[in-house]
Structure formats: C-alpha cells, structure tokens
Amino acid sequence: MISFTDYLRLLPKAELHCHFVSVMRPGRLVELAAKNDVLLKSTDVDELLDYDNLVDFLDVFNAAHEVLVSPDDFATVAYEGVLDAVEAGNLRYREYYVNPFNFLSRGISYETLIDSISQGLAQAETDFGVGFRLIPAINRSHSAQSAVELVELVSAHPHEKVVGIGMDDLTPEGLEEPLRFREAYELAGRRGLKRTAHAGETMAASAQNVIDAIETLGCDRVDHGYRIVDDPALLRRALDSGVPFACTPLSTRVLSGWAFDDQHRIARMVRAGLPVSLSTDDAVFFRTDIGLEYTAALPSMGFAASDASQIALTGFDAAWCSPEEKARLLADAAAGIRALDAALDNPALHTPAKEPTK
Ligand code: ADE
Ligand code: ZN
C-alpha cells in the first residue's frame, strides 16, 4: 500500500517546460562558478536564490548561464539533472528550453551547445530510459530581429533532438508582448518547427497574450498561460484550440505569491477542461523538483488521484517526440498508473475533485 503523496511522487512523468540551466544542482552551480571564475550575486545559495518577482529572478537566471563553459560542464549538468528528477519524481521524458544567445555571446557555438547537452542527455537515456528533446528559445529581452536570427540559426543546423522553438524572458519594458515576435514565429512555422512560448504568466500579462500566442504565433503549446482564466470568452477560444499548457505551480508561488488552493489559476484551468501538464520550469531557482510539483500543489488544489494521473498522461500526450516514441511512453505510463492505482491505500482519493468552494 502507498500513501497519496507517494502515489503522486511515483506517477510516471513527462516534463515539457524546463530550462536547461535550471536542472543544475545548487552545489554544482556554486562549484562551476568557482571553477570558471564567474562572480555570482552571492556564493551563499540562500542569498543567491532570494527573489520574489520575475524581473529579479531573471537576473539570477541569466547570470547562471555563465557558469557553464566547457562541453563537459554541459554534459555533466544534463546527466545529473535527469538522475535527480528520476529519483525525485519518476521522470520518464523531458523537453528542455535552451537559450543559444546566452552562450553564443561567450563564444560557445550553437553546434557545441546542442551536442554537449545532447551527449549528457543521451547517456542518461541509456542509463535511466528517459527520452528528451530540445527547444531553442528566443530571448524576449533581445530584438525581434534577433528572434528571426535564432530561427535561421536553428534551421541552418538541423539536429534530430531539436524539434521546435520557444520564447522566454521579458521585453526590456518588462512585458510579454508576443506579437513583437510574429515574424520569427511565422518563419519557424514555414521551416517546420513546432512552436511554444511563455505567455500569460504573471500579473503584468493578460489572457489576450495567451490568445495571441495561440492564434497569431501559431503555438502548438503554451508555457504557463495562467491569465487565460481571467477572461471567459478568451478561455473558450483557448479550449476550442485544443492547445495544451505546460504549467509550473511552484514558480507561481515564488513569483506571484499565489496560494495552492482550489482557486489557483492552474486548478481553474484544469477544471475548465484545458489540457494541463506540470513541470518545474526552473528547479534550482524555485527549490523544486518534478515530484514536488505534484505533491505540494495537487492535493491542496483539491485534486484526487484520477485528476493527477490524467495530468501526468497529458504531459506524455503533449510531448513533441515521434509518434512511435509517444505511443510507447503512453503505454508505459498507463501501465505504471494502473499499478499505482491498485497500490493506493485510500480508495476515496480515486474519486474526482469535489466542486470548488466559491
Ligand atoms: N526564463 C526562465 N524561467 C522563466 C519564467 N518563468 N518566465 C519567463 N522567462 C523565464
Ligand atoms: Zn519557463
């Protein structure tokens, strides 16, 4: 027999919204900074990770890229990141955001970057059976022209694991403004790349940002997307699109201060019927892991075992791997869930979530 917490931790998981530098262990971050002569805001991890808004967090996030220098640094971080997530939450598949321009500016080429990360992740796939894909990301703090250049760079160097593009950070004005990057997204579509984008994340964003990402940028998936529940008409359009959302509970607690209850925007998204999966976003920076995203958030949001297993399956369903790999992942996940359902010690937790309190 297992507890509900163990059930949630052991659910087979696909993580679709995860920034590569953020899978670094805290100790490795400080150690690599020392090895590669990088001056961080602080070498005290508690001080380094002390922020409560997106802008301050992004400063530390961008600085952390500098600690990665040699191909070995990338491969080690990649490998350890998988090992840790398998132990913490039974990770079976993951897609990683990578910001090439954060590395190109220091002379690390796109090919070296992708090859070094892939090497570590391929070794981890051999050892732990965790599949992966990579998503080069537009950095919104750079210009719209640089976004087009990113898409050109990605299409000039095809790689079997690079399947689409994403977009993170904020504009220099502190906004999401998806439409500023329309040309890059249109080009990505013409080049056959999948598309996702961070949209509707914090209080500075809107439901319209989410709809712009889906309807104008042509996104196949949306990262975050929480503000969509603020506008019933736009929520309807998001539902009709069928586009899945990769949500990250712990980051919302740090960056927006949202409590984990049945009125949390992620809870409302799930209840509205949007296809929602859970991810860590930035594990090291929000002191989370893929197990904790489920165990800390879902019971407090009012979800039962059947809701949690559906959320886990949505992660596999929304993955950008090949149809064959997806079919295998889904079959394995379904078998894992059946075994966990049989082992759960409290049958009441199999029931769907109750109606939320108003
Ligand atoms: N880059 C890394 N994490 C991010 C987040 N949560 N929002 C925007 N950009 C990011
Ligand atoms: Zn993110």
Short mmCIF file of C-alpha atoms and ligand atoms in Angstrom, two decimals, residues 17-19 22 54 57-58 61 97 167-169 198 201 223-224 246 248 251 280-282 286, ligand 2:
data_model
loop_
_atom_site.label_atom_id
_atom_site.label_comp_id
_atom_site.label_asym_id
_atom_site.label_seq_id
_atom_site.Cartn_x
_atom_site.Cartn_y
_atom_site.Cartn_z
CA HIS A 17 8.69 23.12 -19.56
CA CYS A 18 12.13 23.01 -18.10
CA HIS A 19 15.04 25.41 -18.71
CA SER A 22 17.79 25.22 -14.10
CA LEU A 54 10.07 37.66 -12.29
CA PHE A 57 14.64 36.08 -10.76
CA LEU A 58 15.55 36.56 -14.45
CA PHE A 61 18.73 33.01 -14.15
CA TYR A 97 14.46 25.11 -23.19
CA MET A 167 10.30 32.13 -26.10
CA ASP A 168 11.08 33.28 -22.57
CA ASP A 169 12.30 36.27 -20.53
CA HIS A 198 5.83 31.73 -22.27
CA GLU A 201 2.46 34.18 -16.68
CA ASP A 223 4.08 27.66 -21.24
CA HIS A 224 2.29 28.99 -18.13
CA ALA A 246 2.73 23.39 -19.53
CA THR A 248 4.60 25.24 -13.20
CA SER A 251 7.15 29.11 -9.69
CA THR A 280 9.36 22.57 -12.72
CA ASP A 281 10.28 25.50 -15.03
CA ASP A 282 13.43 26.28 -13.02
CA PHE A 286 12.44 27.77 -7.24
ZN ZN B 2 9.89 28.88 -18.16
#
